PDB file of C-alpha atoms in Angstrom:
ATOM      1  CA  MET A 126     -33.775 104.535  79.463  1.00  0.00           C
ATOM      2  CA  SER A 127     -37.221 105.053  78.521  1.00  0.00           C
ATOM      3  CA  THR A 128     -38.876 103.967  74.820  1.00  0.00           C
ATOM      4  CA  LEU A 129     -39.916 106.611  72.460  1.00  0.00           C
ATOM      5  CA  ILE A 130     -43.910 106.173  72.037  1.00  0.00           C
ATOM      6  CA  CYS A 131     -46.305 107.974  69.322  1.00  0.00           C
ATOM      7  CA  HIS A 132     -48.631 109.884  71.011  1.00  0.00           C
ATOM      8  CA  ASP A 133     -50.950 109.981  68.259  1.00  0.00           C
ATOM      9  CA  CYS A 134     -51.156 105.957  67.595  1.00  0.00           C
ATOM     10  CA  GLY A 135     -49.157 104.457  70.395  1.00  0.00           C
ATOM     11  CA  ASN A 136     -46.308 103.049  68.285  1.00  0.00           C
ATOM     12  CA  TYR A 137     -43.142 102.559  70.009  1.00  0.00           C
ATOM     13  CA  SER A 138     -41.355 100.217  67.497  1.00  0.00           C
ATOM     14  CA  VAL A 139     -40.803 101.581  63.992  1.00  0.00           C
ATOM     15  CA  TRP A 140     -39.459 105.247  62.859  1.00  0.00           C
ATOM     16  CA  ARG A 141     -38.289 107.360  60.100  1.00  0.00           C
ATOM     17  CA  ASN A 142     -36.085 110.432  59.904  1.00  0.00           C
ATOM     18  CA  ALA A 143     -34.611 110.286  63.645  1.00  0.00           C
ATOM     19  CA  ARG A 144     -32.536 113.236  64.728  1.00  0.00           C
ATOM     20  CA  GLN A 145     -30.688 114.444  67.670  1.00  0.00           C
ATOM     21  CA  ASP A 146     -29.157 117.470  68.170  1.00  0.00           C
ATOM     22  CA  ARG A 147     -26.212 118.544  70.440  1.00  0.00           C
ATOM     23  CA  ASN A 148     -28.256 118.900  73.532  1.00  0.00           C
ATOM     24  CA  GLY A 149     -29.694 115.185  73.473  1.00  0.00           C
ATOM     25  CA  ASN A 150     -33.289 116.343  72.563  1.00  0.00           C
ATOM     26  CA  GLN A 151     -34.583 113.853  69.699  1.00  0.00           C
ATOM     27  CA  SER A 152     -37.147 114.082  67.073  1.00  0.00           C
ATOM     28  CA  ALA A 153     -38.529 110.885  64.610  1.00  0.00           C
ATOM     29  CA  THR A 154     -41.472 110.920  62.580  1.00  0.00           C
ATOM     30  CA  CYS A 155     -43.865 107.993  63.345  1.00  0.00           C
ATOM     31  CA  GLY A 156     -43.689 105.195  60.946  1.00  0.00           C
ATOM     32  CA  ASP A 157     -47.154 104.344  61.365  1.00  0.00           C
ATOM     33  CA  CYS A 158     -49.145 107.302  61.246  1.00  0.00           C
ATOM     34  CA  GLY A 159     -46.378 110.179  60.184  1.00  0.00           C
ATOM     35  CA  ALA A 160     -46.524 112.096  63.327  1.00  0.00           C
ATOM     36  CA  THR A 161     -43.496 113.842  64.681  1.00  0.00           C
ATOM     37  CA  VAL A 162     -42.354 113.085  68.160  1.00  0.00           C
ATOM     38  CA  THR A 163     -39.870 114.634  70.125  1.00  0.00           C
ATOM     39  CA  SER A 164     -38.412 113.886  73.565  1.00  0.00           C
ATOM     40  CA  SER A 165     -35.313 115.044  75.513  1.00  0.00           C
ATOM     41  CA  GLY A 166     -32.526 112.831  77.215  1.00  0.00           C
ATOM     42  CA  GLY A 167     -31.913 108.978  76.354  1.00  0.00           C
ATOM     43  CA  THR A 168     -34.711 107.374  74.814  1.00  0.00           C
ATOM     44  CA  SER A 169     -34.622 103.908  73.170  1.00  0.00           C
ATOM     45  CA  MET A 170     -36.156 103.676  69.574  1.00  0.00           C
ATOM     46  CA  GLY A 171     -37.071 100.497  67.847  1.00  0.00           C
ATOM     47  CA  THR A 172     -36.442 100.180  64.311  1.00  0.00           C
ATOM     48  CA  VAL A 173     -35.362 103.580  62.436  1.00  0.00           C
ATOM     49  CA  THR A 174     -35.989 103.829  58.801  1.00  0.00           C
ATOM     50  CA  GLY A 175     -33.576 105.981  57.138  1.00  0.00           C
ATOM     51  CA  GLY A 176     -30.735 106.226  59.843  1.00  0.00           C
ATOM     52  CA  MET A 177     -30.065 108.641  62.456  1.00  0.00           C
ATOM     53  CA  ARG A 178     -28.503 112.153  62.244  1.00  0.00           C
ATOM     54  CA  GLN A 179     -26.728 113.775  65.195  1.00  0.00           C
ATOM     55  CA  THR A 180     -26.093 117.462  64.984  1.00  0.00           C
ATOM     56  CA  ARG A 181     -23.248 118.837  66.831  1.00  0.00           C
TER      57      ARG A 181
END
């Protein structure tokens, strides 16, 4: 399982508003710079503020 990393600032541990759709695609807002990061497949996130939402 890979780790989700922000391409703008390099953050890998603090996230906000994480979401996962029915296909396993994930998106989250970087807790440091506010950029939106997307990923497909199983990625690991550190701390998610505001919880994780799943769409089925």
